[in-house]
Amino acid sequence: VKKQKAKQAGKQKGAVAKKKKPKMGMRESAKFLMNSKYIRDLATLVVSYGMCINIVEVTWKSKLKAAFPNPNDYSAFMGNFSS
């Protein structure tokens, strides 16, 4: 009972009402994000980083597979390389 009275008193004393946030769909959200230069540049950086890592990783693994076809040799190399 006391909590309800405290809530009502807070409302009556001119408590600020929360603003309603506009609901955006996928298209409007993407448009909003692309209008921000900072967000757009950040997204470009993340996508570019992911592509570069994948390209280097695939090349690295294919070269190692050719150099060390035996799994034991591959494991020995990776153990020496990473330590």
Short mmCIF file of N, CA and C in Angstrom, two decimals:
data_model
loop_
_atom_site.label_atom_id
_atom_site.label_comp_id
_atom_site.label_asym_id
_atom_site.label_seq_id
_atom_site.Cartn_x
_atom_site.Cartn_y
_atom_site.Cartn_z
N VAL A 1 0.83 -1.18 0.00
CA VAL A 1 0.00 0.00 0.00
C VAL A 1 0.88 1.25 0.00
N LYS A 2 1.94 1.23 0.82
CA LYS A 2 2.82 2.39 0.90
C LYS A 2 3.52 2.66 -0.43
N LYS A 3 3.90 1.57 -1.12
CA LYS A 3 4.58 1.72 -2.41
C LYS A 3 3.65 2.35 -3.44
N GLN A 4 2.38 1.95 -3.42
CA GLN A 4 1.41 2.50 -4.38
C GLN A 4 1.20 3.99 -4.12
N LYS A 5 1.14 4.36 -2.85
CA LYS A 5 0.95 5.77 -2.51
C LYS A 5 2.17 6.58 -2.92
N ALA A 6 3.37 6.00 -2.76
CA ALA A 6 4.60 6.70 -3.14
C ALA A 6 4.64 6.91 -4.66
N LYS A 7 4.21 5.90 -5.41
CA LYS A 7 4.18 6.02 -6.87
C LYS A 7 3.20 7.11 -7.30
N GLN A 8 2.03 7.11 -6.67
CA GLN A 8 1.02 8.11 -7.02
C GLN A 8 1.49 9.50 -6.65
N ALA A 9 2.17 9.64 -5.52
CA ALA A 9 2.68 10.94 -5.10
C ALA A 9 3.73 11.43 -6.08
N GLY A 10 4.58 10.51 -6.57
CA GLY A 10 5.61 10.88 -7.54
C GLY A 10 5.00 11.35 -8.84
N LYS A 11 3.92 10.71 -9.25
CA LYS A 11 3.23 11.10 -10.47
C LYS A 11 2.56 12.46 -10.31
N GLN A 12 2.02 12.70 -9.16
CA GLN A 12 1.31 13.95 -8.92
C GLN A 12 2.24 15.14 -8.78
N LYS A 13 3.48 14.92 -8.36
CA LYS A 13 4.41 16.01 -8.14
C LYS A 13 5.09 16.47 -9.43
N GLY A 14 4.56 16.11 -10.55
CA GLY A 14 5.11 16.59 -11.82
C GLY A 14 6.23 15.72 -12.36
N ALA A 15 6.13 14.43 -12.18
CA ALA A 15 7.14 13.52 -12.71
C ALA A 15 7.14 13.62 -14.24
N VAL A 16 8.32 13.57 -14.81
CA VAL A 16 8.45 13.70 -16.26
C VAL A 16 8.04 12.41 -16.93
N ALA A 17 7.16 12.51 -17.90
CA ALA A 17 6.71 11.33 -18.64
C ALA A 17 7.79 10.92 -19.63
N LYS A 18 7.93 9.61 -19.82
CA LYS A 18 8.94 9.10 -20.77
C LYS A 18 8.49 9.39 -22.19
N LYS A 19 9.47 9.73 -23.04
CA LYS A 19 9.17 9.95 -24.45
C LYS A 19 8.97 8.61 -25.12
N LYS A 20 8.03 8.56 -26.03
CA LYS A 20 7.83 7.34 -26.79
C LYS A 20 8.82 7.31 -27.94
N LYS A 21 9.53 6.19 -28.06
CA LYS A 21 10.48 6.05 -29.16
C LYS A 21 9.73 5.59 -30.40
N PRO A 22 10.07 6.16 -31.54
CA PRO A 22 9.38 5.72 -32.76
C PRO A 22 9.81 4.30 -33.14
N LYS A 23 8.84 3.50 -33.56
CA LYS A 23 9.14 2.14 -34.00
C LYS A 23 9.57 2.21 -35.46
N MET A 24 10.73 1.62 -35.75
CA MET A 24 11.24 1.62 -37.12
C MET A 24 11.35 0.18 -37.62
N GLY A 25 11.05 0.00 -38.88
CA GLY A 25 11.22 -1.30 -39.49
C GLY A 25 12.66 -1.49 -39.92
N MET A 26 12.94 -2.62 -40.55
CA MET A 26 14.32 -2.91 -40.99
C MET A 26 14.82 -1.87 -41.97
N ARG A 27 14.00 -1.51 -42.92
CA ARG A 27 14.42 -0.56 -43.96
C ARG A 27 14.71 0.82 -43.37
N GLU A 28 13.81 1.28 -42.50
CA GLU A 28 14.01 2.59 -41.88
C GLU A 28 15.24 2.58 -40.97
N SER A 29 15.46 1.47 -40.26
CA SER A 29 16.63 1.36 -39.39
C SER A 29 17.93 1.41 -40.19
N ALA A 30 17.97 0.66 -41.30
CA ALA A 30 19.16 0.65 -42.14
C ALA A 30 19.41 2.04 -42.73
N LYS A 31 18.35 2.71 -43.13
CA LYS A 31 18.47 4.06 -43.68
C LYS A 31 19.01 5.02 -42.63
N PHE A 32 18.48 4.90 -41.41
CA PHE A 32 18.93 5.75 -40.30
C PHE A 32 20.42 5.52 -40.02
N LEU A 33 20.85 4.25 -39.99
CA LEU A 33 22.25 3.93 -39.71
C LEU A 33 23.17 4.40 -40.83
N MET A 34 22.72 4.28 -42.07
CA MET A 34 23.56 4.69 -43.20
C MET A 34 23.69 6.20 -43.30
N ASN A 35 22.77 6.94 -42.69
CA ASN A 35 22.88 8.40 -42.69
C ASN A 35 23.94 8.90 -41.72
N SER A 36 24.36 8.04 -40.79
CA SER A 36 25.40 8.41 -39.83
C SER A 36 26.77 8.06 -40.41
N LYS A 37 27.60 9.06 -40.64
CA LYS A 37 28.92 8.83 -41.23
C LYS A 37 29.76 7.93 -40.34
N TYR A 38 29.70 8.14 -39.02
CA TYR A 38 30.49 7.36 -38.08
C TYR A 38 30.09 5.88 -38.12
N ILE A 39 28.80 5.60 -38.07
CA ILE A 39 28.31 4.21 -38.09
C ILE A 39 28.64 3.56 -39.42
N ARG A 40 28.48 4.30 -40.51
CA ARG A 40 28.79 3.77 -41.84
C ARG A 40 30.26 3.40 -41.95
N ASP A 41 31.14 4.29 -41.47
CA ASP A 41 32.57 4.00 -41.51
C ASP A 41 32.94 2.82 -40.62
N LEU A 42 32.31 2.73 -39.47
CA LEU A 42 32.56 1.62 -38.56
C LEU A 42 32.13 0.29 -39.18
N ALA A 43 30.98 0.28 -39.83
CA ALA A 43 30.50 -0.93 -40.49
C ALA A 43 31.43 -1.33 -41.63
N THR A 44 31.93 -0.34 -42.39
CA THR A 44 32.86 -0.63 -43.48
C THR A 44 34.15 -1.24 -42.93
N LEU A 45 34.62 -0.71 -41.82
CA LEU A 45 35.83 -1.23 -41.19
C LEU A 45 35.64 -2.67 -40.73
N VAL A 46 34.53 -2.97 -40.11
CA VAL A 46 34.27 -4.32 -39.60
C VAL A 46 34.15 -5.32 -40.75
N VAL A 47 33.42 -4.96 -41.79
CA VAL A 47 33.25 -5.86 -42.93
C VAL A 47 34.59 -6.07 -43.64
N SER A 48 35.36 -5.02 -43.82
CA SER A 48 36.66 -5.13 -44.48
C SER A 48 37.61 -6.00 -43.67
N TYR A 49 37.61 -5.83 -42.36
CA TYR A 49 38.45 -6.64 -41.49
C TYR A 49 38.10 -8.12 -41.62
N GLY A 50 36.81 -8.41 -41.58
CA GLY A 50 36.36 -9.80 -41.71
C GLY A 50 36.77 -10.42 -43.03
N MET A 51 36.64 -9.67 -44.11
CA MET A 51 37.04 -10.19 -45.43
C MET A 51 38.54 -10.44 -45.49
N CYS A 52 39.34 -9.51 -44.98
CA CYS A 52 40.80 -9.67 -44.99
C CYS A 52 41.23 -10.87 -44.17
N ILE A 53 40.67 -11.02 -43.00
CA ILE A 53 41.03 -12.16 -42.15
C ILE A 53 40.69 -13.47 -42.84
N ASN A 54 39.52 -13.55 -43.46
CA ASN A 54 39.14 -14.78 -44.15
C ASN A 54 40.08 -15.09 -45.31
N ILE A 55 40.44 -14.09 -46.08
CA ILE A 55 41.34 -14.31 -47.22
C ILE A 55 42.71 -14.80 -46.75
N VAL A 56 43.26 -14.14 -45.74
CA VAL A 56 44.58 -14.53 -45.22
C VAL A 56 44.52 -15.92 -44.59
N GLU A 57 43.47 -16.18 -43.84
CA GLU A 57 43.35 -17.47 -43.15
C GLU A 57 43.23 -18.62 -44.15
N VAL A 58 42.44 -18.46 -45.20
CA VAL A 58 42.28 -19.51 -46.21
C VAL A 58 43.60 -19.75 -46.92
N THR A 59 44.29 -18.68 -47.28
CA THR A 59 45.59 -18.81 -47.96
C THR A 59 46.60 -19.50 -47.06
N TRP A 60 46.66 -19.06 -45.80
CA TRP A 60 47.59 -19.63 -44.83
C TRP A 60 47.35 -21.13 -44.65
N LYS A 61 46.09 -21.51 -44.46
CA LYS A 61 45.78 -22.92 -44.23
C LYS A 61 46.05 -23.77 -45.46
N SER A 62 45.78 -23.24 -46.65
CA SER A 62 46.04 -24.04 -47.85
C SER A 62 47.53 -24.24 -48.06
N LYS A 63 48.34 -23.23 -47.77
CA LYS A 63 49.80 -23.36 -47.89
C LYS A 63 50.34 -24.36 -46.86
N LEU A 64 49.81 -24.30 -45.64
CA LEU A 64 50.25 -25.25 -44.61
C LEU A 64 49.84 -26.67 -44.96
N LYS A 65 48.66 -26.83 -45.51
CA LYS A 65 48.18 -28.16 -45.90
C LYS A 65 49.07 -28.75 -46.98
N ALA A 66 49.54 -27.89 -47.90
CA ALA A 66 50.43 -28.36 -48.97
C ALA A 66 51.82 -28.68 -48.40
N ALA A 67 52.28 -27.89 -47.44
CA ALA A 67 53.61 -28.10 -46.88
C ALA A 67 53.64 -29.27 -45.89
N PHE A 68 52.54 -29.48 -45.17
CA PHE A 68 52.48 -30.53 -44.16
C PHE A 68 51.24 -31.40 -44.36
N PRO A 69 51.27 -32.33 -45.31
CA PRO A 69 50.09 -33.18 -45.55
C PRO A 69 49.82 -34.16 -44.40
N ASN A 70 50.86 -34.52 -43.65
CA ASN A 70 50.69 -35.42 -42.51
C ASN A 70 50.19 -34.60 -41.31
N PRO A 71 49.07 -35.01 -40.70
CA PRO A 71 48.52 -34.24 -39.57
C PRO A 71 49.50 -34.10 -38.39
N ASN A 72 50.34 -35.09 -38.17
CA ASN A 72 51.31 -35.00 -37.07
C ASN A 72 52.35 -33.92 -37.36
N ASP A 73 52.81 -33.85 -38.60
CA ASP A 73 53.77 -32.81 -38.98
C ASP A 73 53.14 -31.42 -38.85
N TYR A 74 51.89 -31.33 -39.27
CA TYR A 74 51.16 -30.05 -39.16
C TYR A 74 51.05 -29.62 -37.70
N SER A 75 50.68 -30.54 -36.85
CA SER A 75 50.55 -30.23 -35.43
C SER A 75 51.90 -29.83 -34.81
N ALA A 76 52.96 -30.51 -35.22
CA ALA A 76 54.29 -30.18 -34.70
C ALA A 76 54.68 -28.78 -35.14
N PHE A 77 54.42 -28.45 -36.40
CA PHE A 77 54.75 -27.11 -36.89
C PHE A 77 53.95 -26.04 -36.14
N MET A 78 52.65 -26.26 -35.99
CA MET A 78 51.82 -25.28 -35.30
C MET A 78 52.23 -25.12 -33.84
N GLY A 79 52.65 -26.22 -33.21
CA GLY A 79 53.14 -26.14 -31.83
C GLY A 79 54.39 -25.29 -31.74
N ASN A 80 55.31 -25.47 -32.68
CA ASN A 80 56.54 -24.68 -32.70
C ASN A 80 56.25 -23.23 -33.10
N PHE A 81 55.35 -23.04 -34.03
CA PHE A 81 55.05 -21.70 -34.54
C PHE A 81 54.38 -20.83 -33.49
N SER A 82 53.43 -21.40 -32.76
CA SER A 82 52.65 -20.61 -31.82
C SER A 82 53.33 -20.39 -30.48
N SER A 83 54.43 -21.10 -30.24
CA SER A 83 55.12 -20.89 -28.94
C SER A 83 56.39 -20.08 -29.11
#
